[in-house]
Coordinates of C-alpha atoms in Angstrom, one line a residue:
M1 CA 0.0 0.0 0.0
A2 CA 1.5 3.3 -0.9
N3 CA 0.2 6.8 -0.8
T4 CA 3.5 8.5 -1.4
A5 CA 6.5 8.3 -3.7
T6 CA 8.3 5.7 -1.7
V7 CA 11.3 3.6 -2.1
D8 CA 9.2 0.6 -3.2
E9 CA 7.6 2.6 -6.0
L10 CA 11.0 3.5 -7.1
G11 CA 11.8 -0.1 -7.8
H12 CA 14.1 -0.9 -4.9
A13 CA 13.9 -3.9 -2.7
P14 CA 14.8 -2.4 0.6
E15 CA 14.4 -5.5 2.8
V16 CA 17.3 -7.2 1.2
R17 CA 19.8 -4.4 1.6
G18 CA 20.6 -5.5 5.2
K19 CA 21.5 -2.1 6.7
N20 CA 19.1 -0.6 9.1
Y21 CA 19.1 1.7 12.2
L22 CA 19.9 -1.3 14.5
N23 CA 23.0 -2.5 12.8
Q24 CA 24.3 0.7 11.1
T25 CA 26.7 1.2 14.0
A26 CA 27.5 -1.2 16.9
G27 CA 28.5 -0.9 20.5
V28 CA 27.0 0.6 23.7
W29 CA 28.7 3.9 23.1
S30 CA 27.0 4.3 19.7
W31 CA 23.6 3.9 21.5
L32 CA 24.4 6.2 24.4
T33 CA 25.5 9.0 22.0
T34 CA 23.0 8.5 19.3
V35 CA 20.7 11.3 18.1
D36 CA 18.6 8.9 16.0
H37 CA 15.0 9.2 17.1
K38 CA 14.4 5.5 16.6
R39 CA 17.3 4.4 18.9
I40 CA 16.2 7.0 21.5
G41 CA 12.7 5.6 21.2
I42 CA 13.9 2.1 21.8
M43 CA 15.9 3.2 24.8
Y44 CA 12.8 4.9 26.2
L45 CA 10.9 1.7 25.5
V46 CA 13.3 -0.4 27.5
S47 CA 13.3 2.2 30.3
V48 CA 9.5 2.4 30.6
L49 CA 9.2 -1.4 30.5
V50 CA 11.6 -1.6 33.5
G51 CA 9.4 1.0 35.3
F52 CA 6.3 -1.0 34.4
G53 CA 7.9 -4.2 35.8
L54 CA 8.9 -2.4 39.0
G55 CA 5.5 -0.9 39.5
G56 CA 3.9 -4.2 38.7
I57 CA 5.9 -6.0 41.4
F58 CA 4.8 -3.5 44.0
A59 CA 1.2 -3.9 42.8
L60 CA 1.3 -7.7 43.3
L61 CA 2.8 -7.2 46.7
V62 CA 0.1 -4.8 47.7
R63 CA -2.6 -7.1 46.5
L64 CA -1.0 -10.1 48.3
E65 CA -1.0 -8.1 51.5
L66 CA -4.7 -7.3 51.1
L67 CA -5.6 -11.0 50.7
T68 CA -6.4 -11.1 54.4
P69 CA -7.9 -8.3 56.7
K70 CA -4.8 -8.3 59.0
K71 CA -1.1 -8.7 58.3
T72 CA -0.4 -11.1 55.5
I73 CA 3.2 -10.5 54.3
M74 CA 4.2 -7.0 55.5
D75 CA 3.5 -4.5 58.3
A76 CA 1.6 -1.2 57.8
T77 CA 4.7 0.9 57.3
M78 CA 6.0 -1.3 54.5
Y79 CA 2.5 -1.4 53.0
N80 CA 2.4 2.4 52.8
Q81 CA 5.8 2.4 51.0
A82 CA 4.7 -0.4 48.7
F83 CA 1.6 1.3 47.4
T84 CA 3.4 4.6 47.2
L85 CA 6.2 3.1 45.1
H86 CA 3.6 1.2 42.9
G87 CA 1.8 4.5 42.1
A88 CA 4.9 6.6 41.6
A89 CA 6.7 4.0 39.4
M90 CA 3.6 3.4 37.3
V91 CA 2.7 7.1 36.9
F92 CA 6.1 8.8 36.5
L93 CA 8.3 5.9 35.1
F94 CA 5.7 4.2 32.9
I95 CA 2.4 5.7 32.0
I96 CA 3.3 9.3 31.4
P97 CA 6.4 8.6 29.2
S98 CA 5.2 5.3 27.8
I99 CA 3.6 6.1 24.5
P100 CA 4.9 9.7 23.7
A101 CA 8.5 9.0 24.6
S102 CA 8.8 5.4 23.1
L103 CA 6.3 5.0 20.3
G104 CA 6.1 8.7 19.7
N105 CA 9.8 9.2 19.4
F106 CA 10.1 6.2 17.1
F107 CA 7.2 6.9 14.8
L108 CA 6.4 10.6 14.7
P109 CA 9.2 11.5 12.2
L110 CA 8.5 8.3 10.2
M111 CA 4.8 9.2 9.9
I112 CA 5.4 12.7 8.5
G113 CA 8.2 11.6 6.2
A114 CA 11.1 13.3 8.1
K115 CA 14.6 12.1 8.9
D116 CA 14.4 12.9 12.5
V117 CA 12.8 15.3 15.1
A118 CA 13.5 19.0 14.9
F119 CA 16.1 19.0 17.7
P120 CA 17.8 15.6 17.8
K121 CA 20.4 16.5 20.5
L122 CA 17.6 18.0 22.7
N123 CA 15.8 14.7 22.2
L124 CA 18.9 12.8 23.6
L125 CA 19.1 15.3 26.5
S126 CA 15.5 14.6 27.4
L127 CA 16.3 10.9 27.6
Y128 CA 19.2 11.5 30.0
L129 CA 17.0 13.8 32.1
F130 CA 14.5 11.0 32.4
W131 CA 17.2 8.5 33.4
I132 CA 18.6 11.0 36.0
G133 CA 15.1 11.6 37.5
A134 CA 14.6 7.8 37.6
V135 CA 17.8 7.3 39.5
F136 CA 16.7 9.7 42.1
M137 CA 13.4 7.9 42.5
L138 CA 15.2 4.5 42.7
A139 CA 17.5 6.1 45.3
A140 CA 14.5 6.9 47.4
I141 CA 13.6 3.2 47.4
V142 CA 17.0 2.1 48.8
T143 CA 17.4 5.0 51.2
G144 CA 14.2 4.6 53.3
G145 CA 11.4 4.4 50.7
V146 CA 8.5 6.8 50.3
D147 CA 5.2 6.5 52.1
T148 CA 3.2 9.6 51.1
G149 CA 1.3 8.1 48.2
W150 CA 2.2 9.2 44.6
T151 CA 0.3 12.5 45.2
F152 CA 2.8 13.6 47.9
Y153 CA 0.0 15.3 49.9
V154 CA 1.0 17.9 52.5
P155 CA 1.5 18.3 55.4
Y156 CA 2.4 14.6 55.6
A157 CA 4.9 14.9 52.8
S158 CA 6.3 18.2 53.9
G159 CA 6.8 17.6 57.6
V160 CA 5.5 14.3 59.0
S161 CA 6.9 11.5 56.9
T162 CA 10.4 10.4 57.8
T163 CA 11.0 8.7 54.4
S164 CA 13.0 9.8 51.4
V165 CA 10.4 12.3 50.1
I166 CA 13.0 14.9 48.8
S167 CA 14.8 12.3 46.7
A168 CA 11.5 11.0 45.2
T169 CA 10.1 14.5 44.5
F170 CA 13.4 15.8 43.1
G171 CA 13.4 12.8 40.7
V172 CA 9.9 13.7 39.5
F173 CA 11.0 17.4 39.2
V174 CA 13.9 16.4 36.9
M175 CA 11.7 14.0 34.8
G176 CA 9.4 17.0 34.3
F177 CA 12.1 18.7 32.2
S178 CA 12.3 15.6 30.1
S179 CA 8.6 15.7 29.4
I180 CA 8.7 19.4 28.5
L181 CA 11.6 19.0 26.1
T182 CA 9.9 16.0 24.4
G183 CA 6.7 18.0 24.0
L184 CA 8.5 21.0 22.6
N185 CA 10.4 18.9 20.2
F186 CA 7.2 17.2 18.9
I187 CA 5.4 20.5 18.4
V188 CA 8.2 22.1 16.4
T189 CA 8.7 18.9 14.4
L190 CA 5.1 18.7 13.4
H191 CA 5.0 22.3 12.4
K192 CA 8.3 22.4 10.4
L193 CA 9.3 18.9 9.1
R194 CA 6.2 17.5 7.4
A195 CA 6.9 15.9 4.0
P196 CA 5.8 17.8 0.9
G197 CA 2.1 17.2 0.4
M198 CA 1.4 16.3 4.0
S199 CA -1.0 18.9 5.2
W200 CA -2.4 18.9 8.8
Y201 CA -5.4 17.0 7.6
R202 CA -3.3 14.3 6.0
M203 CA -1.5 13.5 9.1
P204 CA -2.3 10.2 10.9
L205 CA -4.5 10.8 13.9
F206 CA -1.9 9.4 16.2
L207 CA 0.1 12.5 15.5
W208 CA -2.9 14.8 16.3
S209 CA -3.0 13.0 19.7
L210 CA 0.7 13.6 20.2
Y211 CA 0.3 17.2 19.2
A212 CA -2.5 17.8 21.8
T213 CA -0.4 15.9 24.4
S214 CA 2.6 18.0 23.7
I215 CA 0.6 21.2 24.4
I216 CA -0.3 19.9 27.8
Q217 CA 3.2 18.8 28.5
V218 CA 4.7 22.2 27.7
L219 CA 2.0 24.2 29.5
A220 CA 1.1 22.1 32.6
T221 CA 4.3 20.4 33.6
P222 CA 6.1 23.6 34.8
V223 CA 3.3 24.0 37.4
L224 CA 4.1 20.5 38.9
G225 CA 7.8 21.3 38.8
I226 CA 7.4 24.5 40.8
T227 CA 5.0 22.8 43.2
L228 CA 7.4 20.0 44.0
L229 CA 10.3 22.5 44.3
L230 CA 8.3 24.5 46.9
L231 CA 7.6 21.2 48.7
I232 CA 11.3 20.4 48.8
F233 CA 12.1 23.9 50.2
E234 CA 9.4 23.6 52.8
R235 CA 10.6 20.2 53.9
A236 CA 14.3 21.1 53.8
F237 CA 14.2 24.6 55.2
H238 CA 10.9 24.7 57.1
I239 CA 9.6 27.6 55.0
G240 CA 5.8 27.9 55.5
I241 CA 4.1 27.3 52.1
F242 CA 1.8 24.4 52.4
D243 CA 2.2 23.2 56.0
P244 CA -0.4 24.8 58.3
T245 CA 1.9 24.5 61.3
L246 CA 4.3 26.8 59.5
G247 CA 1.6 29.2 58.3
G248 CA 1.1 27.5 55.0
D249 CA -2.1 26.3 53.2
P250 CA -2.4 22.5 52.3
V251 CA -5.3 23.2 50.0
L252 CA -3.0 25.4 47.9
F253 CA -0.9 22.3 47.3
Q254 CA -3.9 20.4 46.1
H255 CA -4.8 23.2 43.7
F256 CA -1.3 23.3 42.2
F257 CA -0.9 19.5 42.2
W258 CA -4.2 18.8 40.4
F259 CA -3.8 21.8 38.0
Y260 CA -1.0 19.6 36.5
S261 CA -2.2 16.2 37.5
H262 CA -5.6 16.2 35.9
P263 CA -4.2 17.4 32.5
A264 CA -1.6 14.7 33.1
V265 CA -4.4 12.2 32.9
Y266 CA -4.8 13.3 29.3
I267 CA -1.0 13.2 28.8
M268 CA -1.5 9.5 29.5
I269 CA -4.8 8.8 27.7
L270 CA -4.6 11.0 24.6
P271 CA -1.7 9.1 23.0
G272 CA -3.5 5.9 23.8
M273 CA -6.5 7.2 21.9
G274 CA -4.2 7.9 19.0
V275 CA -2.8 4.4 19.0
A276 CA -6.3 2.9 19.2
T277 CA -7.3 4.9 16.1
E278 CA -4.3 3.6 14.1
I279 CA -5.1 0.0 15.2
L280 CA -8.8 0.2 14.5
T281 CA -8.5 1.7 11.0
T282 CA -5.6 -0.5 9.9
H283 CA -7.0 -3.8 11.1
S284 CA -10.5 -3.1 9.8
K285 CA -9.1 -1.9 6.5
R286 CA -11.4 1.0 6.6
R287 CA -10.9 4.7 6.4
V288 CA -11.4 6.5 9.7
F289 CA -14.9 7.7 10.2
G290 CA -14.9 11.4 11.1
Y291 CA -11.3 12.3 10.7
K292 CA -11.6 16.0 11.7
A293 CA -14.0 15.2 14.6
I294 CA -11.3 12.9 16.1
A295 CA -8.5 15.4 15.4
F296 CA -10.4 18.4 16.9
S297 CA -11.7 16.4 19.8
S298 CA -8.0 15.6 20.8
V299 CA -7.3 19.4 20.9
A300 CA -10.6 20.1 22.7
I301 CA -9.7 17.5 25.4
A302 CA -6.3 19.1 25.8
L303 CA -7.8 22.6 26.3
V304 CA -10.7 21.6 28.6
S305 CA -8.4 19.4 30.7
F306 CA -6.9 22.6 32.2
L307 CA -10.3 23.6 33.6
V308 CA -11.4 20.5 35.6
W309 CA -8.8 20.0 38.3
G310 CA -11.3 21.1 41.0
H311 CA -13.3 17.9 40.7
H312 CA -10.6 16.2 42.7
M313 CA -11.4 18.6 45.6
F314 CA -15.1 18.3 46.0
V315 CA -14.7 17.5 49.7
S316 CA -11.7 19.8 50.4
G317 CA -13.9 22.7 51.5
Q318 CA -14.0 24.7 48.3
S319 CA -17.2 26.7 47.7
E320 CA -20.4 25.2 46.5
L321 CA -20.3 27.4 43.4
S322 CA -16.8 26.2 42.5
S323 CA -17.8 22.6 43.0
A324 CA -20.9 23.1 40.7
I325 CA -18.7 24.7 38.0
F326 CA -16.1 22.0 38.1
S327 CA -18.8 19.4 38.0
F328 CA -20.3 21.0 34.9
L329 CA -16.9 21.2 33.2
T330 CA -16.2 17.5 34.1
F331 CA -19.3 16.5 32.2
F332 CA -18.3 18.9 29.4
V333 CA -15.0 17.1 28.9
A334 CA -16.8 13.9 28.4
I335 CA -18.3 15.2 25.1
P336 CA -15.1 15.1 23.0
S337 CA -14.3 11.7 24.5
G338 CA -17.7 10.6 23.4
V339 CA -17.1 11.9 19.9
K340 CA -14.1 9.7 19.7
M341 CA -15.9 6.7 20.9
F342 CA -18.7 7.1 18.3
N343 CA -16.2 7.7 15.5
W344 CA -14.2 4.6 16.5
L345 CA -17.4 2.5 16.3
G346 CA -18.3 4.2 13.0
T347 CA -14.9 3.2 11.7
L348 CA -15.4 -0.5 12.6
W349 CA -19.0 -0.5 11.1
G350 CA -18.8 -2.1 7.7
G351 CA -15.0 -2.7 7.9
S352 CA -13.2 -5.9 7.0
I353 CA -12.2 -6.6 10.6
R354 CA -9.2 -8.9 11.1
F355 CA -8.9 -10.2 14.6
T356 CA -5.1 -9.8 14.7
V357 CA -3.4 -9.4 18.1
P358 CA -3.3 -5.6 17.8
M359 CA -7.0 -5.6 16.9
L360 CA -7.8 -7.6 20.0
Y361 CA -6.0 -4.9 22.1
G362 CA -7.9 -2.2 20.1
I363 CA -11.3 -3.7 20.9
G364 CA -10.2 -4.3 24.5
F365 CA -9.3 -0.6 24.7
L366 CA -12.8 0.4 23.5
F367 CA -14.5 -1.8 26.1
L368 CA -12.3 -0.8 29.0
F369 CA -12.2 2.9 28.1
A370 CA -16.0 2.9 27.9
I371 CA -16.2 1.6 31.5
G372 CA -13.5 4.0 32.7
G373 CA -15.1 7.0 31.1
L374 CA -18.6 6.3 32.2
T375 CA -17.6 5.6 35.8
G376 CA -15.9 9.0 35.7
L377 CA -19.3 10.6 35.3
F378 CA -20.4 9.1 38.6
L379 CA -17.4 10.8 40.3
G380 CA -18.2 14.1 38.5
T381 CA -21.7 14.1 40.0
L382 CA -21.5 16.0 43.3
S383 CA -24.0 14.1 45.3
V384 CA -22.6 10.7 44.2
D385 CA -19.0 11.7 44.7
L386 CA -19.6 12.5 48.3
H387 CA -20.4 8.9 48.9
L388 CA -17.7 7.4 46.6
H389 CA -14.9 9.7 47.5
D390 CA -11.7 7.9 48.7
T391 CA -13.3 4.5 48.2
Y392 CA -12.2 1.6 46.0
F393 CA -14.6 2.9 43.4
V394 CA -12.1 5.6 42.7
V395 CA -9.3 3.1 42.5
A396 CA -11.2 1.0 40.0
H397 CA -12.1 4.0 37.9
F398 CA -8.6 5.3 37.9
H399 CA -7.2 1.9 36.8
Y400 CA -9.8 1.4 34.1
V401 CA -8.7 4.7 32.6
M402 CA -4.9 4.5 33.2
M403 CA -4.2 0.8 33.1
G404 CA -7.2 -0.6 31.2
S405 CA -7.1 2.1 28.6
T406 CA -3.6 3.7 28.3
A407 CA -1.6 0.5 29.1
I408 CA -3.8 -1.7 26.9
A409 CA -3.4 0.9 24.1
F410 CA 0.4 0.9 24.7
F411 CA 0.7 -2.9 24.4
G412 CA -1.7 -2.8 21.4
G413 CA 0.6 -0.3 19.8
L414 CA 3.6 -2.3 20.7
H415 CA 2.2 -5.4 18.9
H416 CA 1.1 -3.2 16.0
W417 CA 4.4 -1.6 15.4
W418 CA 6.7 -4.3 16.7
P419 CA 7.5 -5.7 13.2
K420 CA 8.5 -2.3 12.1
M421 CA 10.6 -1.6 15.1
T422 CA 12.5 -4.9 15.3
G423 CA 12.1 -6.4 11.8
K424 CA 10.7 -9.6 13.5
M425 CA 7.2 -11.1 13.7
Y426 CA 6.0 -12.6 17.0
D427 CA 4.2 -15.8 17.8
E428 CA 0.5 -14.9 17.2
K429 CA -0.9 -17.8 19.3
L430 CA 1.3 -16.9 22.3
A431 CA 0.5 -13.2 22.0
R432 CA -3.3 -14.1 22.0
V433 CA -2.9 -16.1 25.2
G434 CA -1.0 -13.1 26.7
F435 CA -3.8 -10.7 25.7
A436 CA -6.6 -13.1 26.9
L437 CA -5.1 -13.5 30.4
T438 CA -4.3 -9.8 30.6
F439 CA -7.9 -8.8 29.7
I440 CA -9.5 -11.4 31.9
G441 CA -7.2 -10.7 34.8
F442 CA -7.6 -7.0 34.6
N443 CA -11.4 -7.1 34.7
W444 CA -11.3 -9.8 37.4
T445 CA -9.0 -7.6 39.6
F446 CA -10.6 -4.1 39.1
F447 CA -14.3 -4.6 38.4
T448 CA -14.4 -6.3 41.8
Q449 CA -13.1 -3.1 43.3
F450 CA -16.1 -1.1 41.9
I451 CA -18.3 -3.3 44.1
L452 CA -15.9 -2.9 47.1
G453 CA -16.1 0.9 46.7
T454 CA -19.9 1.0 46.5
R455 CA -20.0 -1.0 49.7
G456 CA -17.8 1.5 51.5
M457 CA -14.3 0.0 51.4
P458 CA -11.9 3.0 51.8
R459 CA -8.8 3.1 49.7
R460 CA -5.2 3.0 50.9
Y461 CA -6.2 1.2 54.2
Y462 CA -3.8 -1.5 55.5
N463 CA -6.4 -3.4 57.5
Y464 CA -10.1 -3.7 56.7
L465 CA -13.3 -5.2 58.1
D466 CA -13.8 -9.0 57.7
Q467 CA -16.9 -8.4 55.6
F468 CA -14.7 -7.1 52.7
Q469 CA -12.3 -10.1 52.7
P470 CA -14.1 -12.3 50.1
L471 CA -14.0 -9.5 47.5
H472 CA -10.5 -8.5 48.4
A473 CA -9.3 -12.1 48.0
F474 CA -11.2 -12.4 44.7
S475 CA -9.4 -9.2 43.4
T476 CA -6.0 -10.6 44.5
Y477 CA -6.6 -13.8 42.6
G478 CA -7.4 -11.7 39.5
S479 CA -4.1 -9.8 39.9
W480 CA -2.2 -13.1 39.7
V481 CA -3.9 -13.9 36.3
L482 CA -3.2 -10.3 35.2
G483 CA 0.5 -10.7 36.1
T484 CA 0.7 -14.0 34.3
G485 CA -0.8 -12.4 31.2
F486 CA 1.9 -9.6 31.1
L487 CA 4.6 -12.2 31.8
I488 CA 3.6 -14.3 28.8
T489 CA 3.4 -11.1 26.6
F490 CA 6.9 -10.1 27.6
I491 CA 8.2 -13.7 26.9
C492 CA 6.4 -13.7 23.5
L493 CA 8.0 -10.4 22.4
A494 CA 11.4 -11.3 23.8
R495 CA 11.4 -14.7 22.0
S496 CA 10.6 -13.0 18.7
L497 CA 13.8 -11.0 18.8
K498 CA 15.7 -14.3 18.5
N499 CA 13.3 -16.7 16.8
G500 CA 10.8 -14.5 15.0
A501 CA 10.3 -14.7 11.3
P502 CA 11.6 -11.6 9.3
A503 CA 8.9 -8.9 9.1
P504 CA 7.9 -7.6 5.6
A505 CA 7.7 -3.8 5.1
N506 CA 4.0 -3.7 5.6
P507 CA 2.6 -6.8 7.3
W508 CA -0.8 -5.2 8.2
D509 CA -1.5 -3.7 4.7
S510 CA -1.5 -0.2 6.3
T511 CA -1.7 3.1 4.4
T512 CA 0.3 5.3 6.7
L513 CA 3.8 6.5 5.8
E514 CA 5.8 4.5 8.4
W515 CA 4.9 1.3 6.7
Q516 CA 6.2 2.5 3.3
T517 CA 9.9 1.9 4.2
Q518 CA 11.7 -1.3 5.1
S519 CA 11.4 -3.2 8.4
P520 CA 13.4 -2.1 10.4
P521 CA 14.0 1.3 8.8
I522 CA 17.3 2.6 7.7
T523 CA 18.9 5.3 9.8
E524 CA 17.6 8.1 7.5
N525 CA 14.1 6.5 7.5
F526 CA 13.6 6.8 3.7
E527 CA 16.1 6.6 0.9
K528 CA 14.3 9.4 -0.9
A529 CA 12.2 12.1 0.6
P530 CA 8.5 10.9 0.4
I531 CA 5.9 13.0 -1.4
V532 CA 2.5 12.6 0.0
T533 CA -0.4 12.5 -2.5
L534 CA -3.2 10.9 -0.6
D535 CA -4.8 11.3 2.8
A536 CA -3.4 9.2 5.7
Y537 CA -6.1 6.5 5.5
E538 CA -7.0 6.7 1.8
R539 CA -6.4 3.6 -0.3
P540 CA -5.6 3.8 -4.0
A541 CA -8.7 3.9 -6.3
E542 CA -8.0 0.4 -7.7
E543 CA -8.4 -1.1 -4.2
T544 CA -11.6 0.7 -3.2
A545 CA -13.3 0.3 -6.6

């Protein structure tokens, strides 16, 4: 499939040339000093998978502790540290950078026909900043842990906790710069380096989602950075900013924190929506239904996301008028998300659906995002939120959006683009087993927690009443199935690197530009600059006739 003047159309057989970005140069130093966006994307990918593994181990430990109402494997202090490190690792080391930094870095230039991002050296710097921040977070684990929760709420984080709060928050502060530089790089690249003929409305919708995400990264992340820096100053020098015993205001911290952290939810989910769009249109062999509606809804979500932070603070004492306005805006942000959902279903309608592994993840994303999104409306309703606040219902909703939607989209994208990234095909049967166990285990674990929440089980508690034990135990058993699913998925992908069959240039018969070069691509991405003549999802006339 070609919608551009590509190397294939020019009569070459790129797959047999042998040279690609993986073997162009060899040695660890060549990787550590590379400015190739593909290699940087691969190093991000390995890094976020390590973060995912770390967060996953802590999650399994937390669920194992909650198997019984009293002590199972750890005391209360260790439990607090385990669930804090689970949240911090999953949010800051995995979910936020997962799709933009790994898949985005690798495919954004390829999808617009560019050789690299606009600022390659800045791209490498952002990777090193991410690593440095991660080292500070890991240092917190071995120097006393952190027990504040991933939200670092004050005054506990600023003056009460005796754990390594400064190391952890400084790590997040440094990683914030990495996020800003990546967003800035993507924005400039999309504005300046698109191939001839590729207008904004010919770009794949994954790029629109990355563009909207980048706007949030650049505008919202500095607020978190300043907030965490103030927290560090307060803790280190006892300057009263947030701590009421020092004359500070803890609610101010919540305003600052959620002004970033709610848009950050969309830093996590918007790229996942973009990945889902690519999967659904490619594996149904159908042009996207409502291209502009999906593109503009991404930008709308990014803009409205700056206005809804107060719905995390309905019970913080803010005025009734403020709560009513934030409740209205929370319902309002559901509209562009609903637009996307209807357009995804419209894309599938009448398509030639192929139940490939990426498509299974794509359909799984639709199912889980629908549950995560709809349960968010419950929490946006003032009267209902008062009852569900700080219960396991919130935990389940959060995981359906973050884990069930973003992570499932990430792994769907990984299976979709794996042949292009590695030049190897994976074992379809084993990958299907991995998906099935992941999907079943996820719903087993977290749908149970919706029921726990509606029955009044508070979140973050170490001990709980005996009446909740059967549901907690059921949820823990599900986490073991979920962990097994991810383990099989990792084994499947790792095995393919050694034993996988060579991947053709376009195994999924896709129309977007990254599939019009060899697998894996050469260092320069394309031998000759592509010229775009068709829309991203438009197939040549002879195929649609």
